[in-house]
Coordinates of C-alpha atoms and ligand atoms in Angstrom, one line a residue:
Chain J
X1189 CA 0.0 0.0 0.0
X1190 CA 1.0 3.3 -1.1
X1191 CA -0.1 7.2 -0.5
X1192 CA -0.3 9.2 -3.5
X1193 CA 2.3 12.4 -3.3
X1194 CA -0.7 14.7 -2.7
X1195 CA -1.9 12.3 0.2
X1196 CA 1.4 12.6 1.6
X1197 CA 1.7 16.6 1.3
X1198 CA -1.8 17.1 2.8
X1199 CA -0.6 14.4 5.8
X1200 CA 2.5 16.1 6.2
X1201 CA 1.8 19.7 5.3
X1202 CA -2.1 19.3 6.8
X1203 CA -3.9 22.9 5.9
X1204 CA -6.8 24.3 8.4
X1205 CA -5.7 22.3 11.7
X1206 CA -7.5 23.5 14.5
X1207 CA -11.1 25.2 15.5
X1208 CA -12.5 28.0 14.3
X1209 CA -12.7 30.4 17.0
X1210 CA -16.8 31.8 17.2
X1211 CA -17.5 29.0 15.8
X1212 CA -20.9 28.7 14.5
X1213 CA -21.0 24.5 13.3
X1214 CA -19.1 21.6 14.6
X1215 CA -19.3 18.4 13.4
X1216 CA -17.5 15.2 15.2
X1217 CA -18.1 11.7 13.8
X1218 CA -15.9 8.2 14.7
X1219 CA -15.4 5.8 12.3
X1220 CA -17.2 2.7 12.4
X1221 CA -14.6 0.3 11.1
X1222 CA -11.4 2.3 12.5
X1223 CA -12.2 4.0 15.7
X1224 CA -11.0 7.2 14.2
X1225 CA -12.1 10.2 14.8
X1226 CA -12.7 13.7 13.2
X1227 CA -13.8 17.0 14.0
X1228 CA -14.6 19.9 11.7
X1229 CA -15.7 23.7 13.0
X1230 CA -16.9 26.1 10.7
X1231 CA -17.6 29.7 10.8
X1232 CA -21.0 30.1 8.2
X1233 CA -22.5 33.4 7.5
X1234 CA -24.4 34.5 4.7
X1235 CA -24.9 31.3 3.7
X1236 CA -21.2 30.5 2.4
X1237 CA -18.2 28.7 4.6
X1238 CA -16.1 31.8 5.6
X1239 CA -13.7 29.9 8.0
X1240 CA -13.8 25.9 8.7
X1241 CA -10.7 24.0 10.5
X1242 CA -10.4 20.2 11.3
X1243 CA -8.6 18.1 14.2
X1244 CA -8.4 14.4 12.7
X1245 CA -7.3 11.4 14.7
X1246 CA -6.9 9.3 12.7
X1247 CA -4.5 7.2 9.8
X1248 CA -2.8 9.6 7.5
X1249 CA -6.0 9.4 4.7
X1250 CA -8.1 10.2 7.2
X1251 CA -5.8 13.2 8.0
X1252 CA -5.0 14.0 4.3
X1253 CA -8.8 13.7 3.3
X1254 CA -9.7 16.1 6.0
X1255 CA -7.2 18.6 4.8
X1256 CA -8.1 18.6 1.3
X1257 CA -12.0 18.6 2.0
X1258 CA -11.6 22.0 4.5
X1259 CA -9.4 23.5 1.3
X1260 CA -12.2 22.4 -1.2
X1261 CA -15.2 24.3 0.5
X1262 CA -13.8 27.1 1.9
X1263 CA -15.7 30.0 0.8
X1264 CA -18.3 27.9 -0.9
X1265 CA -21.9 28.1 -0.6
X1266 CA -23.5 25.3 1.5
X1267 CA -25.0 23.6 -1.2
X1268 CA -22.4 23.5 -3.2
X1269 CA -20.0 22.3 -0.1
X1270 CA -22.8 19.7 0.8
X1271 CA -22.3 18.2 -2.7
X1272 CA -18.8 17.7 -1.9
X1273 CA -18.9 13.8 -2.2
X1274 CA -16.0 11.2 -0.2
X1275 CA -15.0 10.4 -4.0
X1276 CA -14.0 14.2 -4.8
X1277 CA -11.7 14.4 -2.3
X1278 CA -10.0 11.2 -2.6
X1279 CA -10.0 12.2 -6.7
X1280 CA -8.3 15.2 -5.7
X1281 CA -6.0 13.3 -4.1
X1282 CA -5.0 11.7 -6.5
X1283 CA -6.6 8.6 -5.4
X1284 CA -6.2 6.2 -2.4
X1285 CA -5.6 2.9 -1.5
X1286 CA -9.0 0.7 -1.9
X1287 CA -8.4 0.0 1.9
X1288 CA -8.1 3.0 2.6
X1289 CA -11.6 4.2 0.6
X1290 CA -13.4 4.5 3.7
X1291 CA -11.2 6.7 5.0
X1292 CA -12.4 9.4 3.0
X1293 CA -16.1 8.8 4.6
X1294 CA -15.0 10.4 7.6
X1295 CA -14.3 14.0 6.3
X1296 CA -17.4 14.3 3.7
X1297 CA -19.6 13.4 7.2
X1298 CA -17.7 15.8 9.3
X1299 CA -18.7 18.5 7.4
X1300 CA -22.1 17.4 6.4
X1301 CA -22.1 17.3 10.7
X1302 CA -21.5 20.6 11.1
X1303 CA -23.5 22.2 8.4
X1304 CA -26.2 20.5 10.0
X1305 CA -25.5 21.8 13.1
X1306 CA -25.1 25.0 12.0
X1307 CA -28.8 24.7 10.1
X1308 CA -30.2 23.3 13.6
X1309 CA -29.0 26.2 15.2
X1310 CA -30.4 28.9 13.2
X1311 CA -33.6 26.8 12.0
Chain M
X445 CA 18.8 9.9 5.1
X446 CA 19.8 8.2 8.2
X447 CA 18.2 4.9 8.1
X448 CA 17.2 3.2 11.8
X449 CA 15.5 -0.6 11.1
X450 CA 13.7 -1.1 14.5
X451 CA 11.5 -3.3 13.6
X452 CA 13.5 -6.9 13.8
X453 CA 10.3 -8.7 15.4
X454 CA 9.0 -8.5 12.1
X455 CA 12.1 -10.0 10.6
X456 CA 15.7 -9.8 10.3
X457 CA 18.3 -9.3 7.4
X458 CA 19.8 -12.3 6.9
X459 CA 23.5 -12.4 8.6
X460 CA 26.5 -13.3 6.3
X461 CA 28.1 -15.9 7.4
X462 CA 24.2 -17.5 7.1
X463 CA 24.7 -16.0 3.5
X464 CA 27.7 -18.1 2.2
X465 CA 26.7 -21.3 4.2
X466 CA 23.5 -21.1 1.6
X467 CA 25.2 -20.3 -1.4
X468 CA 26.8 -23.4 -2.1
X469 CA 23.4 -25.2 -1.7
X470 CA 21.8 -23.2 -4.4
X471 CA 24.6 -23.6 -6.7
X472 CA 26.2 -26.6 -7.5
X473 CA 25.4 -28.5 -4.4
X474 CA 21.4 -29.0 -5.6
X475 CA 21.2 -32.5 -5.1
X476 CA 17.8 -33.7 -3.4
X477 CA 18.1 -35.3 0.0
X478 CA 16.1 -38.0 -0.7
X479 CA 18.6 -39.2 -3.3
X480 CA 20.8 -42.2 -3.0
X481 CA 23.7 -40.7 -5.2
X482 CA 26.5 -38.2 -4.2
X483 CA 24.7 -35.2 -4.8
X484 CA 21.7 -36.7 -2.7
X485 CA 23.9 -37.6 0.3
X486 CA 25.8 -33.9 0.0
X487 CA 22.8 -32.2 0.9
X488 CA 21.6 -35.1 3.2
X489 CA 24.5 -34.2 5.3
X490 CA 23.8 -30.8 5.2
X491 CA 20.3 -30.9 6.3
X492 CA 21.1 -33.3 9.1
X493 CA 24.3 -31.1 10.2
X494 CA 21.8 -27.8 10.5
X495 CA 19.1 -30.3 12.5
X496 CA 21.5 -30.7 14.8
X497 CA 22.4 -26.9 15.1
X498 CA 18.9 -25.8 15.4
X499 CA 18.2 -29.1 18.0
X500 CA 20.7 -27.8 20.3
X501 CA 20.0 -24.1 20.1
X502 CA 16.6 -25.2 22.2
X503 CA 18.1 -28.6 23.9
X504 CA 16.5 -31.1 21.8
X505 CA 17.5 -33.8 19.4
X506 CA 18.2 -33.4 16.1
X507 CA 15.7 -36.5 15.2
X508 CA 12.8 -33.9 17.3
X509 CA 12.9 -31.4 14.5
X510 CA 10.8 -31.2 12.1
X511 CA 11.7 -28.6 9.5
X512 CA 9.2 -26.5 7.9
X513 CA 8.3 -23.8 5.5
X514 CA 8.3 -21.3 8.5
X515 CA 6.6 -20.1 12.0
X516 CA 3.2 -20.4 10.5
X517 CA 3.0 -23.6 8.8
X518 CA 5.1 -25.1 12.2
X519 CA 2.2 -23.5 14.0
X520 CA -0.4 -25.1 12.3
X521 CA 1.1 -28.5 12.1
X522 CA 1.5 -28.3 15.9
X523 CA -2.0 -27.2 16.8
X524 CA -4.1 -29.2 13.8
X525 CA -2.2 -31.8 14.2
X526 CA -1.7 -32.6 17.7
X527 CA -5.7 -31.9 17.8
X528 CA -7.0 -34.2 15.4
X529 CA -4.2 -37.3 16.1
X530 CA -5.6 -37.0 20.0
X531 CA -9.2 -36.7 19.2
X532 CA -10.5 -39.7 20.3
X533 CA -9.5 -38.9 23.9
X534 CA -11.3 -35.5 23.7
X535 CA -11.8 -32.6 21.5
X536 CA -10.8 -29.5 24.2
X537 CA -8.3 -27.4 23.5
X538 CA -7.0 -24.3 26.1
X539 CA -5.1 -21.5 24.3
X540 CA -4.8 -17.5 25.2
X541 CA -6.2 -14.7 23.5
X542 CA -3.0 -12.8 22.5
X543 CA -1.6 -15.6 20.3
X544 CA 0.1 -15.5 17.1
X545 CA -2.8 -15.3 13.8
X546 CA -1.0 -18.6 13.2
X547 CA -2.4 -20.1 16.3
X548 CA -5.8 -18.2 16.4
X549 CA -6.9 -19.0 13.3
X550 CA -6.1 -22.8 13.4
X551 CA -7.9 -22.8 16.7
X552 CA -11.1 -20.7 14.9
X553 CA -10.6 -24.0 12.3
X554 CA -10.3 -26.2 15.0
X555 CA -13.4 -25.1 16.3
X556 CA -15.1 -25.5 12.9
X557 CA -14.3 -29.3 12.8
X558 CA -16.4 -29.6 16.3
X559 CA -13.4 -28.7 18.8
X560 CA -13.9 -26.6 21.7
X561 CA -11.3 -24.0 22.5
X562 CA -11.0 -22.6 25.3
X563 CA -9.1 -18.6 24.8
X564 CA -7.5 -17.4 28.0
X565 CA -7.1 -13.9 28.8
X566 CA -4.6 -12.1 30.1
X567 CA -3.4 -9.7 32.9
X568 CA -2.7 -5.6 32.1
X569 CA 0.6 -6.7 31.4
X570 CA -0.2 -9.5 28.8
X571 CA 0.6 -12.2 30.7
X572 CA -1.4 -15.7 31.0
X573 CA -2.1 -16.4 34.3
X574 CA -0.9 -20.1 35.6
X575 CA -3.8 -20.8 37.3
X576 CA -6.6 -20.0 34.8
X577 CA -4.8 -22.1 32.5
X578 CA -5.5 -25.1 35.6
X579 CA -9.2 -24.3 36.3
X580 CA -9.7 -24.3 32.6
X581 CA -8.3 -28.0 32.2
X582 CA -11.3 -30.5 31.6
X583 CA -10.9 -34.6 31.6
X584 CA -11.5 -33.2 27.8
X585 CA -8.2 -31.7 27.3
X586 CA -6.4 -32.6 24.7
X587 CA -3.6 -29.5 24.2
X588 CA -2.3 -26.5 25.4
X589 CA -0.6 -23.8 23.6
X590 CA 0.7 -20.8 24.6
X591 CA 3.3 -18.9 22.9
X592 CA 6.7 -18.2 25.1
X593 CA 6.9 -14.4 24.2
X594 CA 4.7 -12.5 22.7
X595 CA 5.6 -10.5 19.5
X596 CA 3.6 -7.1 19.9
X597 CA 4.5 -6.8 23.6
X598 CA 7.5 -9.0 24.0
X599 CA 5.8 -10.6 27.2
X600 CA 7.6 -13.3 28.1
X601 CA 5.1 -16.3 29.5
X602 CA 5.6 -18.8 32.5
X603 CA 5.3 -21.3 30.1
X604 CA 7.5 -24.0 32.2
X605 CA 5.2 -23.3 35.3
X606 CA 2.2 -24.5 32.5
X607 CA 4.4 -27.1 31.1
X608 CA 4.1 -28.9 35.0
X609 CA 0.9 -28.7 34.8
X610 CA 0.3 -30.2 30.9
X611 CA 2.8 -33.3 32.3
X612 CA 0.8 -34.0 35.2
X613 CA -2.3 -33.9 33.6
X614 CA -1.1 -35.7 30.6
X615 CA -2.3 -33.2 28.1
X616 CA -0.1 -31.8 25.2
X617 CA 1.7 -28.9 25.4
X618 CA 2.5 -26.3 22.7
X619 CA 4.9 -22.8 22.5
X620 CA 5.4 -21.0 19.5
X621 CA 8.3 -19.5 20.4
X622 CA 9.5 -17.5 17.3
X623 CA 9.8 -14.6 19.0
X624 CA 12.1 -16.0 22.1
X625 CA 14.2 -18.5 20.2
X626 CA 17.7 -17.3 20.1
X627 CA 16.7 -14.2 21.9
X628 CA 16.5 -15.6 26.1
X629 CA 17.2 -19.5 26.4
X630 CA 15.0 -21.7 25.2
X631 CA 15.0 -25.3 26.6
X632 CA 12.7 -27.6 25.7
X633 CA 12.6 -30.0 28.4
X634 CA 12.7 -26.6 31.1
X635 CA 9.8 -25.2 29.5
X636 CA 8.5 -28.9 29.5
X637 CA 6.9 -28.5 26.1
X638 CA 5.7 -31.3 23.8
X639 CA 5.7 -29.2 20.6
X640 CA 7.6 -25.5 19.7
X641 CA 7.7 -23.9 16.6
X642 CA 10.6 -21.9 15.3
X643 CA 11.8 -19.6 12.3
X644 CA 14.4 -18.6 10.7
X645 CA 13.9 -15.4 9.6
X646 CA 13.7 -13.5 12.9
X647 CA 17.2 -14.8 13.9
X648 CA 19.3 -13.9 11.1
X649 CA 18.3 -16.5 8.8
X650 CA 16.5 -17.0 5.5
X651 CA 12.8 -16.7 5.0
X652 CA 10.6 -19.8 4.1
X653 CA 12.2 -21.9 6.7
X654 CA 11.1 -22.8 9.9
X655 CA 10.8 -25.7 11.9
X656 CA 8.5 -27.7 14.7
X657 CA 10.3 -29.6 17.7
X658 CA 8.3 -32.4 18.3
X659 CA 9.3 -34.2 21.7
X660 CA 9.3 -38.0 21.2
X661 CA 6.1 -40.4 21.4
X662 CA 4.5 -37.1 21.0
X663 CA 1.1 -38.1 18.8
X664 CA 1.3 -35.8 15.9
X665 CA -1.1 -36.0 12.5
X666 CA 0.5 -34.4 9.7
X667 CA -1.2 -31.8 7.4
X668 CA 0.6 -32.6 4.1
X669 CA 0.6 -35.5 2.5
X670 CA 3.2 -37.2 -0.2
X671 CA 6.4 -38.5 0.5
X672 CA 8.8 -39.8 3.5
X673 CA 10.8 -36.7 4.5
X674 CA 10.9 -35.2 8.1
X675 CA 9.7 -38.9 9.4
X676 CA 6.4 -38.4 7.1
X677 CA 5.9 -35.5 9.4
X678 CA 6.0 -33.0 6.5
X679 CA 6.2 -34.3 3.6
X680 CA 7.7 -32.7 0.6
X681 CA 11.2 -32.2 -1.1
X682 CA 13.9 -30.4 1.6
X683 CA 14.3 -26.8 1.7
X684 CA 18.0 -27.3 1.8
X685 CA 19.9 -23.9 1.1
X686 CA 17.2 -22.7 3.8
X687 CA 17.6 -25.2 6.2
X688 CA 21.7 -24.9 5.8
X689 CA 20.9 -21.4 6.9
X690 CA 18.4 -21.6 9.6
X691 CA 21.1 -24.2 10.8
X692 CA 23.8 -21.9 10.9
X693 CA 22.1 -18.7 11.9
X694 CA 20.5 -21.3 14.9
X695 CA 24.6 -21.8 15.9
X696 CA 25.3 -18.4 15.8
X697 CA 22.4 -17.2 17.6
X698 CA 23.0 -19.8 20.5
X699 CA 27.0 -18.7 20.7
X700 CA 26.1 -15.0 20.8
X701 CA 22.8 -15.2 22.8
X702 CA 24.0 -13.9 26.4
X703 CA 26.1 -11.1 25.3
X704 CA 23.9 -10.0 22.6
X705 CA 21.0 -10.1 25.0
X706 CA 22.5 -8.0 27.6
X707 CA 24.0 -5.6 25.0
X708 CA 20.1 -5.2 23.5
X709 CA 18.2 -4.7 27.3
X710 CA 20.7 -1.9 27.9
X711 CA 19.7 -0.4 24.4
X712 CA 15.8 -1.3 25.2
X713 CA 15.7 0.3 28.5
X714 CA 18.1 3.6 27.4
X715 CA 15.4 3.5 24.2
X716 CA 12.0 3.0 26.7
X717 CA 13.7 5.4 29.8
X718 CA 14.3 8.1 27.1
X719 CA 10.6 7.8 25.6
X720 CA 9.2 8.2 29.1
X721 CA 11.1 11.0 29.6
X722 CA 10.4 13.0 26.5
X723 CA 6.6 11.8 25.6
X724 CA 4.1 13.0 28.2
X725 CA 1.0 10.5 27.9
X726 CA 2.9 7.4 27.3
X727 CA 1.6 3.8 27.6
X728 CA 4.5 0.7 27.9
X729 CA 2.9 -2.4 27.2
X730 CA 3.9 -5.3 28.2
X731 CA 5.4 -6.0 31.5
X732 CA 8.6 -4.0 32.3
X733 CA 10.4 -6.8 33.0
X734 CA 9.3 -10.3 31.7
X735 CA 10.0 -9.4 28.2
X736 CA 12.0 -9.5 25.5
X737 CA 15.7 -8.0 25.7
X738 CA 15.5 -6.2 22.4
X739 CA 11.8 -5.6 22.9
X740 CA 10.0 -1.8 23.0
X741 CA 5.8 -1.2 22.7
X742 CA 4.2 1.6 23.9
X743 CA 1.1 3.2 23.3
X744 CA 1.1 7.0 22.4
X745 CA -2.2 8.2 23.3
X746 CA -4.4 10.4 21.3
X747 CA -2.6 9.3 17.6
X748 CA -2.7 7.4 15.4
X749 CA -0.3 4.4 15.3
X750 CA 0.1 4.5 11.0
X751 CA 0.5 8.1 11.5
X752 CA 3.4 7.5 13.9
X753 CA 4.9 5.1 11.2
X754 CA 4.3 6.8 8.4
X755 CA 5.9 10.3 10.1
X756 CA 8.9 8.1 11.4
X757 CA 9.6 6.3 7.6
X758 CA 9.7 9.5 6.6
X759 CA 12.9 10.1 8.6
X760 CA 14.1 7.2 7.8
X761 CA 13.1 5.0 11.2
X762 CA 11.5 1.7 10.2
X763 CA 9.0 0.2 12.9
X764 CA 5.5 -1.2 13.3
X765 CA 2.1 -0.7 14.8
X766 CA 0.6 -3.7 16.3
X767 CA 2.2 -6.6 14.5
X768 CA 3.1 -6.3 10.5
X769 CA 0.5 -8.2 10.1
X770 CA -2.5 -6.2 11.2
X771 CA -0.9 -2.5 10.1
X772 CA -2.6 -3.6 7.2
X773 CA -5.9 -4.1 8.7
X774 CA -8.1 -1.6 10.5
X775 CA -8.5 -3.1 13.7
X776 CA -6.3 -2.5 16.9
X777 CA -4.2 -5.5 17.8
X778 CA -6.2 -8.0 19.7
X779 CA -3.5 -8.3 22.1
X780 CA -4.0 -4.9 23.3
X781 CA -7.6 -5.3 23.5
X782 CA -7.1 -8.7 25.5
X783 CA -4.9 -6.3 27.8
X784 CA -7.8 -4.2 28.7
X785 CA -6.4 -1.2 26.6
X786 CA -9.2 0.9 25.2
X787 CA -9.6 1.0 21.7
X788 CA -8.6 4.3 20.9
X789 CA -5.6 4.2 23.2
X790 CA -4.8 0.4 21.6
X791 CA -4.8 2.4 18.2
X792 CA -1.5 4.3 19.0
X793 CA 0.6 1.5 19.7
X794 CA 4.2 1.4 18.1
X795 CA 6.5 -1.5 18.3
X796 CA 10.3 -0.9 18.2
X797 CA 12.4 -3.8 18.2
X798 CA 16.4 -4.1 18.7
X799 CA 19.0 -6.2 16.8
X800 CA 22.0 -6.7 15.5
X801 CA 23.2 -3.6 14.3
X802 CA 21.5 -1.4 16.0
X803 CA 23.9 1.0 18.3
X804 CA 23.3 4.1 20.6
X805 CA 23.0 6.3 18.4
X806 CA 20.0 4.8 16.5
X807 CA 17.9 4.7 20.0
X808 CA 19.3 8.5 20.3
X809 CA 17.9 9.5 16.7
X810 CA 14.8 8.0 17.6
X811 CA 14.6 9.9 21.3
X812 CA 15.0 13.1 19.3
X813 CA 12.6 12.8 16.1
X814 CA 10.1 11.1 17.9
X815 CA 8.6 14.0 20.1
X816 CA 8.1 16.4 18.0
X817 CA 6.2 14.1 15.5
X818 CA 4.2 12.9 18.4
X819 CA 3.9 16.8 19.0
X820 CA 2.8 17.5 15.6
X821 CA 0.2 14.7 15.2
X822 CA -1.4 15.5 18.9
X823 CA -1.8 19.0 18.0
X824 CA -4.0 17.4 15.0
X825 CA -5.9 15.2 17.7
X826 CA -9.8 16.0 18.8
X827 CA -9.1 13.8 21.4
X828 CA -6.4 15.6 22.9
X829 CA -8.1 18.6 24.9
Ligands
LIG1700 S1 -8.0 3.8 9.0 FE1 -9.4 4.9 10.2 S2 -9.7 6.6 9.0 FE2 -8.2 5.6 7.9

């Protein structure tokens, strides 16, 4: 089993660690299969992600996949970052190992998570 | 890149004096052992000369040995067949939960074919407790096996003190002691086992080679079938260039075995001291003591053990998580679990383990890049608050 080079940037070189401070959505799920965890906040106004950071425990997919999803919607509307599928971020990862597929699962409910939470809150 | 291999439990490079002995064998000495004709008898001797070697590395005899394709197969000739050439005095078997795969599964088999097993569990410190073992024993009780040290947590097991118990009782006892061999003493007839599987490869030797003692008059069934080799125990044309090696890595092992252990706890303890020191949060595993001299585990709470390996590859330290058999699979060891570890902290485990070459200064590169990666990935952690 291998990590593709943009797995291993986004493991190494992880962008958005942490929480958003005034945070307005958080989303935490656990893996099933794993055990691992993830967290993503997010900061939405207006509709569109303004700020959104992640704390992943988790193999380094899981911490690569929650990098690149936090890049991909940043400053997106909801929809659009609710159509965000686990496939799109593994594709822009170049790919990962089939073990490794579920990996992806953990970021794209993450932040479907905390955009729900944030639409609970101000429903 | 400075390269660190810390992960000999998994296995070893092969040594070169093991080296030449095998090259003649798989050049022009070929000749099959079965074979009445010079060539034949060449590497006849051969195998019988390493038999010996490997005998007297665990105080056997040569004719006890039963050479195999490796820990595994030894493992599952031991268990399957001591079970189903005893059947007909009883179909229990008593075995712990932090076994080798080779053991576990054969038993999960076993228990397919209308065995019961019985799977013992073990203290904090992953040892099998003496006297569960007795209150477990049935009239039923056909075998026992439980490995000598275990090869995620280097816990060494008080298998001799279960070994007076199997003789009294009369029942069967197995070891798989591939991870002690050549490491601590190993003596059959101290340990009072009727079966003990070895391999090569974690002592210097070549892969593909292992081997089964089998102590006399012990009833054995064999799992292949086809020929007259190892006493029609296992069947099937000699491995000789591997068994020439196992036999002389075997010698070797035994001559070096006290120095090299001491030489390896000091490097363990200055290695384990050192972690405790630098990483706050910091599980051992395994008992402090009753393990294995070149043996480190710990658990580093709140990652991610492939995210520990991964970061530590990176900078050129080679180790494991769990065993190498299960980094490839998503669940935490079942030895930690057995150990009571929760899941998530069982899920950070790392395995560092000594040999040969390693010196000081590997276990001092690894006492400086490992904090800050553990730093790094705890920063990442939701469960770190
Ligand atoms: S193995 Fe658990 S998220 Fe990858």
């Amino acid at each position: 089993m291998s990590y593709s080079d943009k797995v291993m940037d986004h493991f190494m070189n992880p962008r958005n660690v942490g929480e958003v401070e005034n945070a307005n959505g958080i989303g935490q799920v656990g893996n099933p299969l794993c055990g691992d965890v993830m967290r993503i906040s997010v900061r939405i106004e207006n509709d569109v992600i303004k700020d959104i950071k992640f704390k992943t425990f988790g193999c380094a997919a899981a911490i690569a996949t929650s990098s690149m999803i936090t890049e991909m919607v940043k400053g997106k509307a909801l929809e659009e970052a609710l159509r965000v599928s686990n496939r799109a971020v593994a594709q822009a990862l170049d790919g990962l190992p089939a073990q490794k597929m579920h990996c992806s699962n953990l970021a794209a409910e993450a932040l479907k998570k905390a955009i729900q939470d944030y639409l609970a809150r101000h429903s | 890149m400075r390269r660190v291999y810390l992960d000999h439990s998994a296995t070893t490079p092969i040594r070169p004096e093991v080296l030449e002995a095998m090259l003649p064998y798989l050049r022009e000495r070929y000749g099959n052992p079965s074979s009445l004709h010079h060539w034949g008898q060449e590497a006849k001797k051969a195998v019988e000369q390493a038999r010996e070697a490997v005998a007297a590395l665990i105080s056997a005899r040569p004719e006890e040995i039963v050479f195999t394709s490796g820990g595994t197969e030894a493992d599952n000739l031991a268990v399957i067949g001591a079970a189903y050439a005893n059947a007909a005095k009883g179909r229990h078997i008593i075995t712990s939960s932090i076994e080798h795969h080779a053991v576990l599964d054969s038993m999960q088999y076993l228990e397919r074919q209308g065995f019961k097993v019985t799977f013992l569990p073990v203290t904090a410190e992953g040892l099998v407790q003496v006297d569960e073992v007795g209150a477990a024993i049935t009239p039923e009780t056909i075998l026992i096996s439980i490995m000598h040290a275990n090869n995620e947590v280097g816990t060494v097991q008080p298998v001799a003190l279960i070994g007076q118990l199997a003789k009294e009782k009369g029942i069967i006892l197995h070891s798989d002691a591939v991870q002690s061999a050549g490491k601590i003493p190993v003596d059959v007839d101290e340990l009072g086992v009727d079966l003990l599987t070895l391999s090569a490869h974690k002592i210097y030797g070549p892969k593909g080679v292992g081997a089964l003692y089998v102590r006399k008059g012990t009833r054995l069934d064999p799992i292949f079938h086809g020929g007259a080799q190892e006493r029609k125990r296992r069947p099937g044309t000699e491995n000789t260039p591997g068994i020439v090696g196992f036999g002389r890595a075997a010698a070797l092992a035994k001559q070096e075995m006290a120095t090299e252990a001491r030489r390896l706890a000091a490097l363990r303890d200055r290695l384990l001291d050192g972690l405790i020191k630098r990483i706050p949060d910091l599980v051992i595993t395994g008992h402090r003591e009753k393990r294995l001299p070149n043996h480190a585990s710990v658990c580093v709470k709140y990652v991610e053990g492939e995210s520990l390996l991964l970061s530590l590859d990176l900078q050129g330290v080679a180790a494991s998580s769990g065993s190498a058999c299960t980094s490839g699979s998503l669940e935490p060891s079942h030895v930690l679990l057995a150990m009571g570890l929760p899941h998530e902290v069982a899920q950070g485990s790392l395995r560092l383990t000594l040999g040969r070459e390693n010196k000081e200064a590997d276990v001092d590169y690894v006492l400086e890049i490992l904090p800050p990666i553990v730093e790094r990935l705890r920063a990442m952690s939701p469960l770190r608050c």
